[in-house]
mmCIF file of C-alpha atoms and ligand atoms in Angstrom:
data_model
loop_
_atom_site.group_PDB
_atom_site.id
_atom_site.type_symbol
_atom_site.label_atom_id
_atom_site.label_comp_id
_atom_site.label_asym_id
_atom_site.label_seq_id
_atom_site.Cartn_x
_atom_site.Cartn_y
_atom_site.Cartn_z
ATOM 1 C CA MET D 1 0.032 -0.029 -0.078
ATOM 2 C CA GLU D 2 1.441 3.327 -0.857
ATOM 3 C CA ASN D 3 2.234 5.349 2.250
ATOM 4 C CA ARG D 4 -0.306 8.128 1.629
ATOM 5 C CA GLU D 5 -2.959 5.234 1.382
ATOM 6 C CA ARG D 6 -1.392 3.853 4.769
ATOM 7 C CA ILE D 7 -2.265 6.782 6.638
ATOM 8 C CA ARG D 8 -5.637 7.601 5.321
ATOM 9 C CA GLU D 9 -6.724 4.060 5.883
ATOM 10 C CA ILE D 10 -5.262 4.186 9.475
ATOM 11 C CA LEU D 11 -7.326 7.542 10.433
ATOM 12 C CA ILE D 12 -10.487 6.418 8.827
ATOM 13 C CA GLU D 13 -10.281 3.022 10.861
ATOM 14 C CA GLN D 14 -9.354 4.644 14.074
ATOM 15 C CA GLY D 15 -11.914 7.619 13.280
ATOM 16 C CA SER D 16 -14.635 4.959 13.882
ATOM 17 C CA ILE D 17 -13.793 3.792 17.481
ATOM 18 C CA GLY D 18 -15.617 5.979 19.963
ATOM 19 C CA ARG D 19 -18.487 6.987 17.223
ATOM 20 C CA GLU D 20 -21.754 5.955 18.646
ATOM 21 C CA ASN D 21 -23.050 4.478 15.171
ATOM 22 C CA GLY D 22 -19.477 2.840 14.443
ATOM 23 C CA LYS D 23 -19.698 4.272 10.821
ATOM 24 C CA LYS D 24 -16.343 4.518 9.154
ATOM 25 C CA ILE D 25 -16.344 7.616 7.146
ATOM 26 C CA SER D 26 -13.785 8.193 4.314
ATOM 27 C CA ARG D 27 -15.234 11.558 2.837
ATOM 28 C CA TYR D 28 -16.329 14.620 4.080
ATOM 29 C CA ILE D 29 -19.576 14.806 2.082
ATOM 30 C CA ASP D 30 -20.478 11.612 4.068
ATOM 31 C CA LEU D 31 -20.099 12.942 7.725
ATOM 32 C CA THR D 32 -23.154 14.138 9.568
ATOM 33 C CA ALA D 33 -23.849 15.947 12.634
ATOM 34 C CA ASP D 34 -24.667 12.433 14.319
ATOM 35 C CA ASP D 35 -21.205 11.084 13.802
ATOM 36 C CA GLY D 36 -19.415 12.557 16.728
ATOM 37 C CA VAL D 37 -16.708 10.660 18.380
ATOM 38 C CA THR D 38 -16.420 10.282 22.160
ATOM 39 C CA ARG D 39 -13.300 9.021 23.635
ATOM 40 C CA PRO D 40 -12.783 10.512 27.086
ATOM 41 C CA ALA D 41 -9.669 9.282 28.905
ATOM 42 C CA GLY D 42 -10.142 5.873 30.765
ATOM 43 C CA THR D 43 -12.980 5.011 28.779
ATOM 44 C CA ASP D 44 -13.626 1.886 26.834
ATOM 45 C CA PRO D 45 -13.351 4.121 23.408
ATOM 46 C CA ASP D 46 -10.170 5.381 24.783
ATOM 47 C CA LYS D 47 -8.647 1.782 25.489
ATOM 48 C CA LYS D 48 -9.601 0.668 22.146
ATOM 49 C CA THR D 49 -7.704 3.551 20.538
ATOM 50 C CA ARG D 50 -4.961 2.852 22.385
ATOM 51 C CA ASP D 51 -5.243 -0.746 21.519
ATOM 52 C CA TYR D 52 -5.268 0.124 17.927
ATOM 53 C CA PHE D 53 -2.231 2.377 17.834
ATOM 54 C CA THR D 54 -0.354 -0.010 20.023
ATOM 55 C CA GLU D 55 -1.059 -2.895 17.936
ATOM 56 C CA LEU D 56 -0.436 -1.053 15.006
ATOM 57 C CA CYS D 57 3.238 -0.159 16.574
ATOM 58 C CA ARG D 58 3.814 -3.904 17.438
ATOM 59 C CA LYS D 59 2.771 -4.843 13.927
ATOM 60 C CA ASN D 60 5.690 -2.459 12.485
ATOM 61 C CA GLY D 61 8.536 -3.662 15.057
ATOM 62 C CA PHE D 62 8.151 -1.270 17.823
ATOM 63 C CA ASP D 63 7.782 -1.958 21.357
ATOM 64 C CA PRO D 64 5.316 0.655 23.110
ATOM 65 C CA PHE D 65 6.373 2.187 26.617
ATOM 66 C CA VAL D 66 3.342 3.200 29.038
ATOM 67 C CA ASP D 67 4.244 5.447 31.636
ATOM 68 C CA VAL D 68 3.036 5.821 35.133
ATOM 69 C CA PHE D 69 0.644 8.500 33.487
ATOM 70 C CA GLY D 70 -1.024 6.074 30.894
ATOM 71 C CA ASN D 71 1.449 7.947 28.304
ATOM 72 C CA ILE D 72 2.406 5.893 25.410
ATOM 73 C CA PHE D 73 5.970 6.454 23.853
ATOM 74 C CA VAL D 74 7.056 4.617 20.701
ATOM 75 C CA THR D 75 11.169 5.073 20.245
ATOM 76 C CA LEU D 76 13.559 4.701 17.186
ATOM 77 C CA GLN D 77 17.000 4.623 18.815
ATOM 78 C CA GLY D 78 19.588 7.150 17.503
ATOM 79 C CA THR D 79 23.363 7.007 17.848
ATOM 80 C CA ASP D 80 23.599 10.633 19.557
ATOM 81 C CA PRO D 81 22.521 12.033 22.616
ATOM 82 C CA GLY D 82 19.062 14.024 22.409
ATOM 83 C CA ILE D 83 15.652 13.395 21.944
ATOM 84 C CA ILE D 84 13.086 14.625 19.272
ATOM 85 C CA MET D 85 9.681 14.023 20.401
ATOM 86 C CA MET D 86 6.610 14.112 18.118
ATOM 87 C CA GLY D 87 3.365 13.780 20.047
ATOM 88 C CA SER D 88 -0.610 14.753 20.636
ATOM 89 C CA HIS D 89 -3.212 12.901 22.305
ATOM 90 C CA LEU D 90 -5.756 10.151 21.272
ATOM 91 C CA ASP D 91 -8.816 11.098 23.778
ATOM 92 C CA SER D 92 -11.515 13.120 22.680
ATOM 93 C CA VAL D 93 -14.090 15.586 23.748
ATOM 94 C CA VAL D 94 -17.833 14.496 23.828
ATOM 95 C CA HIS D 95 -19.312 14.256 20.379
ATOM 96 C CA GLY D 96 -16.113 15.357 18.660
ATOM 97 C CA GLY D 97 -14.091 14.702 15.644
ATOM 98 C CA MET D 98 -11.720 12.236 14.649
ATOM 99 C CA PHE D 99 -8.906 14.275 13.814
ATOM 100 C CA ASP D 100 -8.095 16.610 16.942
ATOM 101 C CA GLY D 101 -5.195 14.988 18.540
ATOM 102 C CA ALA D 102 -5.296 11.385 16.581
ATOM 103 C CA MET D 103 -4.378 12.968 13.515
ATOM 104 C CA GLY D 104 -0.778 13.848 15.163
ATOM 105 C CA VAL D 105 -0.531 10.637 16.622
ATOM 106 C CA PHE D 106 -1.018 8.557 13.959
ATOM 107 C CA SER D 107 0.826 10.522 11.881
ATOM 108 C CA SER D 108 3.817 10.851 13.930
ATOM 109 C CA LEU D 109 3.835 7.096 13.660
ATOM 110 C CA GLU D 110 3.720 7.139 10.084
ATOM 111 C CA VAL D 111 6.632 9.491 9.864
ATOM 112 C CA LEU D 112 8.735 6.929 11.996
ATOM 113 C CA LEU D 113 7.742 4.321 9.575
ATOM 114 C CA ARG D 114 8.612 6.301 6.388
ATOM 115 C CA LEU D 115 12.113 7.257 8.077
ATOM 116 C CA LYS D 116 12.652 3.293 9.096
ATOM 117 C CA GLU D 117 11.487 2.112 5.401
ATOM 118 C CA SER D 118 13.614 4.693 3.809
ATOM 119 C CA GLY D 119 16.727 3.483 5.768
ATOM 120 C CA TYR D 120 17.140 6.954 6.816
ATOM 121 C CA LYS D 121 19.703 6.632 9.868
ATOM 122 C CA ASN D 122 18.522 9.094 12.747
ATOM 123 C CA LYS D 123 21.247 10.422 14.891
ATOM 124 C CA LYS D 124 19.165 11.715 17.656
ATOM 125 C CA THR D 125 16.656 9.476 19.293
ATOM 126 C CA LEU D 126 13.001 9.837 17.634
ATOM 127 C CA VAL D 127 9.934 9.191 19.845
ATOM 128 C CA VAL D 128 6.390 9.390 19.466
ATOM 129 C CA ALA D 129 4.020 10.090 22.171
ATOM 130 C CA ALA D 130 0.682 9.735 22.918
ATOM 131 C CA PHE D 131 -0.577 11.752 25.823
ATOM 132 C CA THR D 132 -3.359 10.971 28.145
ATOM 133 C CA GLY D 133 -6.252 13.117 28.945
ATOM 134 C CA GLU D 134 -5.584 16.060 26.978
ATOM 135 C CA GLU D 135 -9.165 17.237 26.647
ATOM 136 C CA GLY D 136 -10.228 17.042 30.160
ATOM 137 C CA SER D 137 -13.509 15.766 28.930
ATOM 138 C CA ALA D 138 -13.547 12.776 31.436
ATOM 139 C CA PHE D 139 -11.505 14.686 34.329
ATOM 140 C CA HIS D 140 -11.996 18.105 35.204
ATOM 141 C CA GLN D 141 -8.885 19.511 33.535
ATOM 142 C CA PRO D 142 -6.822 19.130 30.617
ATOM 143 C CA MET D 143 -3.232 18.017 29.767
ATOM 144 C CA LEU D 144 -3.089 15.573 32.496
ATOM 145 C CA GLY D 145 -0.621 13.259 30.844
ATOM 146 C CA SER D 146 1.784 15.779 29.584
ATOM 147 C CA ASN D 147 1.565 17.802 32.559
ATOM 148 C CA GLY D 148 2.410 14.488 34.690
ATOM 149 C CA PHE D 149 5.403 13.805 32.104
ATOM 150 C CA THR D 150 6.574 17.298 32.396
ATOM 151 C CA GLY D 151 6.590 17.102 36.165
ATOM 152 C CA ASN D 152 4.106 20.036 36.646
ATOM 153 C CA ILE D 153 1.620 17.443 38.552
ATOM 154 C CA SER D 154 3.299 14.942 40.708
ATOM 155 C CA ARG D 155 2.168 11.109 40.416
ATOM 156 C CA GLU D 156 0.706 10.907 43.501
ATOM 157 C CA LYS D 157 -1.434 14.125 42.916
ATOM 158 C CA LEU D 158 -2.331 13.079 39.383
ATOM 159 C CA TRP D 159 -3.399 9.720 40.404
ATOM 160 C CA ALA D 160 -5.636 11.130 43.016
ATOM 161 C CA ILE D 161 -7.848 13.214 40.360
ATOM 162 C CA LYS D 162 -11.468 11.948 40.193
ATOM 163 C CA ASN D 163 -13.253 12.107 36.800
ATOM 164 C CA ARG D 164 -16.801 12.854 36.657
ATOM 165 C CA ASP D 165 -18.036 9.535 38.035
ATOM 166 C CA GLY D 166 -16.059 9.876 41.089
ATOM 167 C CA VAL D 167 -13.389 7.375 39.703
ATOM 168 C CA ASP D 168 -9.393 8.464 40.533
ATOM 169 C CA PHE D 169 -7.172 8.573 37.727
ATOM 170 C CA LYS D 170 -4.817 5.733 38.753
ATOM 171 C CA SER D 171 -8.090 3.283 38.952
ATOM 172 C CA ALA D 172 -9.406 4.558 35.621
ATOM 173 C CA MET D 173 -6.029 4.052 33.857
ATOM 174 C CA GLN D 174 -5.464 0.444 35.689
ATOM 175 C CA ARG D 175 -9.074 -0.459 34.527
ATOM 176 C CA ILE D 176 -8.348 -0.071 30.737
ATOM 177 C CA GLU D 177 -4.832 -1.457 31.096
ATOM 178 C CA TYR D 178 -2.733 1.645 30.535
ATOM 179 C CA LEU D 179 -1.022 2.424 33.594
ATOM 180 C CA GLY D 180 2.967 1.686 33.672
ATOM 181 C CA ASP D 181 5.186 1.521 36.885
ATOM 182 C CA SER D 182 7.590 3.674 35.892
ATOM 183 C CA GLU D 183 8.364 7.202 33.833
ATOM 184 C CA PHE D 184 9.385 7.437 30.377
ATOM 185 C CA PRO D 185 13.424 7.564 30.675
ATOM 186 C CA GLY D 186 14.514 11.167 29.139
ATOM 187 C CA LYS D 187 13.005 14.229 28.320
ATOM 188 C CA PRO D 188 12.975 15.560 24.724
ATOM 189 C CA GLU D 189 15.329 18.533 23.336
ATOM 190 C CA TYR D 190 13.020 19.237 20.538
ATOM 191 C CA TYR D 191 9.140 18.701 20.649
ATOM 192 C CA LEU D 192 6.902 18.779 17.613
ATOM 193 C CA GLU D 193 3.124 18.502 17.579
ATOM 194 C CA TYR D 194 1.113 18.116 14.172
ATOM 195 C CA HIS D 195 -2.390 18.946 14.901
ATOM 196 C CA ILE D 196 -5.674 20.504 12.909
ATOM 197 C CA GLU D 197 -6.133 24.309 13.293
ATOM 198 C CA GLN D 198 -9.309 23.966 14.500
ATOM 199 C CA GLY D 199 -9.901 27.410 13.533
ATOM 200 C CA PRO D 200 -11.411 29.130 10.254
ATOM 201 C CA VAL D 201 -7.733 31.218 9.491
ATOM 202 C CA LEU D 202 -5.636 28.661 7.051
ATOM 203 C CA GLU D 203 -8.994 28.336 5.232
ATOM 204 C CA GLU D 204 -9.725 31.912 4.784
ATOM 205 C CA LYS D 205 -6.219 32.695 3.856
ATOM 206 C CA LYS D 206 -5.801 29.892 1.578
ATOM 207 C CA LYS D 207 -2.558 28.733 3.219
ATOM 208 C CA GLN D 208 -1.870 24.871 3.473
ATOM 209 C CA ILE D 209 0.183 25.052 6.368
ATOM 210 C CA GLY D 210 0.441 26.893 9.587
ATOM 211 C CA ILE D 211 3.569 27.437 11.535
ATOM 212 C CA VAL D 212 2.624 28.160 15.195
ATOM 213 C CA THR D 213 3.999 30.998 16.836
ATOM 214 C CA SER D 214 2.297 30.808 20.520
ATOM 215 C CA ILE D 215 -0.537 29.001 21.905
ATOM 216 C CA THR D 216 -2.956 31.060 24.034
ATOM 217 C CA GLY D 217 -2.990 31.472 27.561
ATOM 218 C CA GLN D 218 -6.163 30.013 29.469
ATOM 219 C CA CYS D 219 -7.840 30.414 32.756
ATOM 220 C CA VAL D 220 -10.600 27.758 33.743
ATOM 221 C CA LEU D 221 -12.846 28.359 36.673
ATOM 222 C CA SER D 222 -15.352 25.840 38.266
ATOM 223 C CA VAL D 223 -18.237 27.678 40.039
ATOM 224 C CA GLU D 224 -20.621 26.425 42.239
ATOM 225 C CA ILE D 225 -23.697 28.474 42.773
ATOM 226 C CA ASN D 226 -26.212 28.072 45.604
ATOM 227 C CA GLY D 227 -29.499 29.719 45.888
ATOM 228 C CA ILE D 228 -32.835 28.495 47.292
ATOM 229 C CA GLN D 229 -34.643 25.703 45.954
ATOM 230 C CA GLY D 230 -38.546 26.176 45.906
ATOM 231 C CA HIS D 231 -41.923 25.781 44.234
ATOM 232 C CA SER D 232 -42.128 27.417 40.963
ATOM 233 C CA GLY D 233 -45.915 28.061 41.274
ATOM 234 C CA THR D 234 -46.272 29.069 44.884
ATOM 235 C CA THR D 235 -42.972 31.437 45.348
ATOM 236 C CA PRO D 236 -43.260 34.996 44.593
ATOM 237 C CA MET D 237 -40.479 36.560 42.386
ATOM 238 C CA GLU D 238 -39.439 38.723 44.835
ATOM 239 C CA MET D 239 -38.874 36.150 47.350
ATOM 240 C CA ARG D 240 -36.695 33.900 45.347
ATOM 241 C CA SER D 241 -33.097 32.950 45.348
ATOM 242 C CA ASP D 242 -32.696 31.385 41.663
ATOM 243 C CA ALA D 243 -29.357 29.791 40.721
ATOM 244 C CA LEU D 244 -29.984 29.468 37.423
ATOM 245 C CA VAL D 245 -30.999 33.166 36.875
ATOM 246 C CA ARG D 246 -27.581 34.135 38.834
ATOM 247 C CA ALA D 247 -25.728 31.942 36.505
ATOM 248 C CA ALA D 248 -27.293 33.437 33.473
ATOM 249 C CA GLU D 249 -26.167 36.864 34.640
ATOM 250 C CA ILE D 250 -22.524 35.487 35.060
ATOM 251 C CA ILE D 251 -22.658 33.661 31.446
ATOM 252 C CA GLU D 252 -23.867 37.076 29.861
ATOM 253 C CA LEU D 253 -21.023 38.692 31.759
ATOM 254 C CA VAL D 254 -18.247 36.136 30.296
ATOM 255 C CA ASP D 255 -19.082 36.957 26.888
ATOM 256 C CA ARG D 256 -19.524 40.575 26.976
ATOM 257 C CA THR D 257 -16.001 40.730 28.953
ATOM 258 C CA ALA D 258 -14.508 38.661 26.450
ATOM 259 C CA ARG D 259 -15.968 40.897 23.523
ATOM 260 C CA GLU D 260 -14.807 43.975 25.443
ATOM 261 C CA ALA D 261 -11.346 42.586 25.881
ATOM 262 C CA SER D 262 -10.770 41.517 22.100
ATOM 263 C CA ALA D 263 -11.826 44.981 21.292
ATOM 264 C CA LYS D 264 -9.556 46.825 23.970
ATOM 265 C CA TYR D 265 -6.597 44.885 23.306
ATOM 266 C CA LYS D 266 -7.455 44.239 19.752
ATOM 267 C CA ASN D 267 -6.703 40.481 19.969
ATOM 268 C CA HIS D 268 -8.316 37.135 19.888
ATOM 269 C CA SER D 269 -9.932 36.893 23.347
ATOM 270 C CA VAL D 270 -12.723 34.379 24.074
ATOM 271 C CA GLY D 271 -14.912 33.490 27.286
ATOM 272 C CA THR D 272 -17.264 30.482 27.290
ATOM 273 C CA VAL D 273 -19.606 28.876 29.640
ATOM 274 C CA GLY D 274 -19.626 25.192 27.834
ATOM 275 C CA GLU D 275 -20.497 22.940 30.949
ATOM 276 C CA LEU D 276 -23.264 23.654 33.072
ATOM 277 C CA SER D 277 -25.686 21.452 35.307
ATOM 278 C CA VAL D 278 -28.761 22.440 37.309
ATOM 279 C CA ASP D 279 -30.031 21.007 40.226
ATOM 280 C CA PRO D 280 -32.681 19.418 40.489
ATOM 281 C CA GLY D 281 -33.368 20.397 37.175
ATOM 282 C CA ARG D 282 -37.093 20.332 36.911
ATOM 283 C CA PHE D 283 -39.808 22.243 34.969
ATOM 284 C CA ASN D 284 -41.500 23.009 38.394
ATOM 285 C CA VAL D 285 -38.724 23.569 40.861
ATOM 286 C CA ILE D 286 -36.880 26.726 41.507
ATOM 287 C CA PRO D 287 -33.033 25.723 40.684
ATOM 288 C CA GLY D 288 -31.261 25.556 43.977
ATOM 289 C CA HIS D 289 -27.950 24.925 42.804
ATOM 290 C CA VAL D 290 -25.910 25.481 39.480
ATOM 291 C CA SER D 291 -22.410 23.849 38.679
ATOM 292 C CA MET D 292 -20.379 25.498 35.793
ATOM 293 C CA LYS D 293 -17.020 25.819 34.136
ATOM 294 C CA ILE D 294 -15.872 28.958 32.643
ATOM 295 C CA ASP D 295 -13.217 28.899 29.852
ATOM 296 C CA LEU D 296 -11.261 31.923 29.321
ATOM 297 C CA ARG D 297 -8.262 32.448 26.843
ATOM 298 C CA SER D 298 -6.361 35.084 25.081
ATOM 299 C CA GLU D 299 -3.018 35.537 23.085
ATOM 300 C CA HIS D 300 -1.931 37.921 25.658
ATOM 301 C CA SER D 301 -1.579 37.978 29.104
ATOM 302 C CA ASN D 302 -3.128 41.394 29.908
ATOM 303 C CA SER D 303 -6.276 40.519 28.166
ATOM 304 C CA LEU D 304 -6.439 37.138 30.181
ATOM 305 C CA ALA D 305 -5.958 39.137 33.166
ATOM 306 C CA TYR D 306 -8.469 41.828 32.262
ATOM 307 C CA MET D 307 -11.290 39.003 31.719
ATOM 308 C CA LYS D 308 -10.109 37.072 35.038
ATOM 309 C CA LYS D 309 -10.100 40.211 37.091
ATOM 310 C CA ASN D 310 -13.723 41.143 35.755
ATOM 311 C CA VAL D 311 -15.045 37.653 35.949
ATOM 312 C CA ILE D 312 -13.811 37.006 39.346
ATOM 313 C CA SER D 313 -15.023 40.309 40.891
ATOM 314 C CA GLU D 314 -18.773 39.440 39.475
ATOM 315 C CA LEU D 315 -18.338 35.900 41.027
ATOM 316 C CA GLU D 316 -17.539 37.660 44.406
ATOM 317 C CA THR D 317 -20.843 39.984 44.235
ATOM 318 C CA THR D 318 -23.077 38.339 46.281
ATOM 319 C CA ASN D 319 -26.867 39.033 45.864
ATOM 320 C CA ASN D 320 -30.188 38.222 47.095
ATOM 321 C CA GLY D 321 -29.279 34.994 49.213
ATOM 322 C CA ILE D 322 -27.139 33.513 46.147
ATOM 323 C CA ASN D 323 -23.957 32.091 47.565
ATOM 324 C CA ILE D 324 -21.066 31.467 45.011
ATOM 325 C CA LYS D 325 -18.021 29.307 45.438
ATOM 326 C CA TYR D 326 -15.133 29.183 42.691
ATOM 327 C CA THR D 327 -11.836 27.259 42.550
ATOM 328 C CA ILE D 328 -9.532 28.041 39.203
ATOM 329 C CA VAL D 329 -8.747 24.290 37.921
ATOM 330 C CA ALA D 330 -6.476 25.404 35.163
ATOM 331 C CA GLU D 331 -4.275 28.346 34.282
ATOM 332 C CA VAL D 332 -1.508 28.995 31.950
ATOM 333 C CA GLU D 333 0.197 31.989 30.352
ATOM 334 C CA PRO D 334 0.273 31.848 26.601
ATOM 335 C CA SER D 335 3.287 29.576 25.425
ATOM 336 C CA ILE D 336 5.799 30.752 22.949
ATOM 337 C CA MET D 337 7.052 28.358 20.528
ATOM 338 C CA SER D 338 11.031 27.809 20.082
ATOM 339 C CA THR D 339 12.131 30.054 17.031
ATOM 340 C CA GLU D 340 14.671 27.149 16.357
ATOM 341 C CA VAL D 341 11.863 24.820 16.021
ATOM 342 C CA MET D 342 9.607 27.124 14.063
ATOM 343 C CA ASP D 343 12.844 27.670 11.285
ATOM 344 C CA ALA D 344 12.978 23.867 11.149
ATOM 345 C CA ILE D 345 9.389 23.603 10.126
ATOM 346 C CA ARG D 346 9.690 26.750 7.776
ATOM 347 C CA SER D 347 12.664 25.145 5.770
ATOM 348 C CA SER D 348 10.710 22.086 5.404
ATOM 349 C CA VAL D 349 7.415 23.989 4.145
ATOM 350 C CA LYS D 350 9.774 25.945 1.527
ATOM 351 C CA SER D 351 11.551 22.964 0.433
ATOM 352 C CA LEU D 352 8.154 21.135 -0.055
ATOM 353 C CA GLY D 353 6.734 24.349 -2.004
ATOM 354 C CA PHE D 354 3.721 24.600 0.195
ATOM 355 C CA SER D 355 1.925 27.835 1.011
ATOM 356 C CA TYR D 356 2.074 28.667 4.701
ATOM 357 C CA MET D 357 1.474 31.320 7.363
ATOM 358 C CA ASP D 358 2.993 32.348 10.952
ATOM 359 C CA MET D 359 -0.272 32.311 13.432
ATOM 360 C CA PRO D 360 -1.141 31.519 17.051
ATOM 361 C CA SER D 361 -3.102 28.928 18.358
ATOM 362 C CA GLY D 362 -6.479 29.559 19.874
ATOM 363 C CA ALA D 363 -6.678 26.103 21.197
ATOM 364 C CA GLY D 364 -4.426 24.288 24.061
ATOM 365 C CA HIS D 365 -2.346 21.292 23.273
ATOM 366 C CA ASP D 366 0.043 19.118 24.999
ATOM 367 C CA THR D 367 2.945 21.619 23.651
ATOM 368 C CA ILE D 368 1.780 23.944 26.331
ATOM 369 C CA PRO D 369 3.594 21.966 29.091
ATOM 370 C CA ILE D 370 6.225 20.493 26.971
ATOM 371 C CA SER D 371 7.599 23.953 25.618
ATOM 372 C CA LYS D 372 8.415 24.647 29.327
ATOM 373 C CA ILE D 373 10.522 21.933 29.636
ATOM 374 C CA SER D 374 12.100 21.809 25.502
ATOM 375 C CA LYS D 375 12.163 23.525 22.152
ATOM 376 C CA ALA D 376 9.031 23.146 20.663
ATOM 377 C CA GLY D 377 6.717 23.889 17.906
ATOM 378 C CA MET D 378 3.492 22.976 16.120
ATOM 379 C CA ILE D 379 2.430 22.444 12.518
ATOM 380 C CA PHE D 380 -1.238 23.215 11.569
ATOM 381 C CA VAL D 381 -3.419 22.169 8.726
ATOM 382 C CA PRO D 382 -6.622 23.389 7.506
ATOM 383 C CA SER D 383 -9.874 22.522 9.313
ATOM 384 C CA ILE D 384 -12.911 22.898 7.022
ATOM 385 C CA LYS D 385 -15.167 25.726 8.024
ATOM 386 C CA GLY D 386 -12.854 26.120 10.871
ATOM 387 C CA LEU D 387 -15.114 23.484 12.621
ATOM 388 C CA SER D 388 -13.736 21.356 15.498
ATOM 389 C CA HIS D 389 -14.878 19.684 18.920
ATOM 390 C CA ALA D 390 -17.935 18.740 16.791
ATOM 391 C CA PRO D 391 -18.786 16.360 14.589
ATOM 392 C CA LEU D 392 -18.450 17.904 11.610
ATOM 393 C CA GLU D 393 -14.522 18.301 12.214
ATOM 394 C CA TRP D 394 -12.764 17.145 9.134
ATOM 395 C CA THR D 395 -9.556 17.893 7.278
ATOM 396 C CA ASP D 396 -8.925 16.599 3.572
ATOM 397 C CA PHE D 397 -6.565 13.786 3.401
ATOM 398 C CA GLU D 398 -4.534 15.795 0.904
ATOM 399 C CA ASP D 399 -3.924 18.287 3.713
ATOM 400 C CA VAL D 400 -3.049 15.712 6.045
ATOM 401 C CA GLU D 401 -0.493 13.960 3.787
ATOM 402 C CA ARG D 402 1.101 17.498 3.471
ATOM 403 C CA GLY D 403 1.435 18.269 7.154
ATOM 404 C CA LEU D 404 2.884 14.852 7.546
ATOM 405 C CA GLU D 405 5.557 15.561 5.048
ATOM 406 C CA VAL D 406 6.127 19.092 6.686
ATOM 407 C CA LEU D 407 6.400 16.913 9.976
ATOM 408 C CA GLU D 408 9.228 14.726 8.834
ATOM 409 C CA GLY D 409 11.276 17.332 7.118
ATOM 410 C CA ALA D 410 11.161 19.112 10.354
ATOM 411 C CA VAL D 411 12.278 16.049 12.071
ATOM 412 C CA LYS D 412 15.197 15.587 9.552
ATOM 413 C CA ASN D 413 16.231 19.358 9.822
ATOM 414 C CA LEU D 414 16.134 19.148 14.049
ATOM 415 C CA ASP D 415 18.154 15.927 13.361
ATOM 416 C CA LYS D 416 21.253 17.792 11.775
ATOM 417 C CA LYS D 417 21.387 20.006 14.891
HETATM 418 O O1 HGY I 1 -9.664 23.035 24.835
HETATM 419 C C1 HGY I 1 -8.764 22.931 24.005
HETATM 420 O O2 HGY I 1 -8.332 24.207 23.353
HETATM 421 C C2 HGY I 1 -8.022 21.824 23.441
HETATM 422 O O3 HGY I 1 -8.834 21.077 22.451
HETATM 423 N N1 HGY I 1 -8.016 20.695 24.455
HETATM 424 MN MN1 MN I 2 -5.936 18.606 20.549
HETATM 425 MN MN1 MN I 3 -9.389 19.235 21.307
#
């Protein structure tokens, strides 16, 4: 099978894992809003995807290593010191797409196969990594595996984090048989993440490749709003402490503050409340309790600080019997990519003759923590209509192949260093 066929077949195969209807979809026109992929960390679909990946590795002569965070590593040993790591994640959001994360992991393995099959003699050791729980769709915070790998979160702390079903990380990963007993030996000198853009810019600007300059800063707050549950028919309006009405005021403020920050700082600042639960959640009961998550992001620290300040001052405003508690569950400043790695990507793009542009990433990635311990960079390819974290997420296979060839060239450029 021709190489570009191989990666296409693999992505189609893995894309059916975690799809409720199990459909294998090979063309964008066949994709519907019912074809979402759901593969939260530690679930059976996560296990199935991991099994598919590790079987592929073994079939091609590699021996996958699983560390104490459930991260999977595949190594092509070099002769000289230094590690070049290519990584991303296999988990997905709920009803997400089949390219986010997985395209990078399987394409990185494909690069290793192509280098091996071409007889390329790598000097530095080349490693492919699949990091656990990048999405935070099972556990309450994102980038668990990569934060464990970089030492940002200790093994003990990470193992104790509970998922939405109240199961701790260690038990969840043991259940799917992806919890190793040691850490991966070595840290990367260079790190590359190949990923879909997940936004509309490359398509709008008609560019084939994005060279990422920085990755958004982020502040995720978990909020508990306590009001007074009551009868929706008998309780007069002036006597209510309705937790959901208070939540609605906060949601409107988050949206307004992000728009203000974007205008004030002339940049891409965003604020979202995508997760909310109402208790008891029945039409004839005044909501007594609301839990929700607020996701604030900006490419610039000052606008992130502006949004965080406004949102927290709103959360600390108590009124008519409502009590609000909040915690910051994830917070990171914008991450700047290595110019050395960006140059290696750029010279690969130029030698392949693809069109490209430098651009920031509005999405978070495992590259965030890893850029703090190594020289890191990211390669983007276009997302159709900029859609992602949605069933209709799609990237043409010609674009997948282009990005993969850029990745291979960038690895070779860094291997010469
Ligand atoms: O949320 C993000 O930006 C990433 O896809 N986890
Ligand atoms: Mn991703
Ligand atoms: Mn994602």
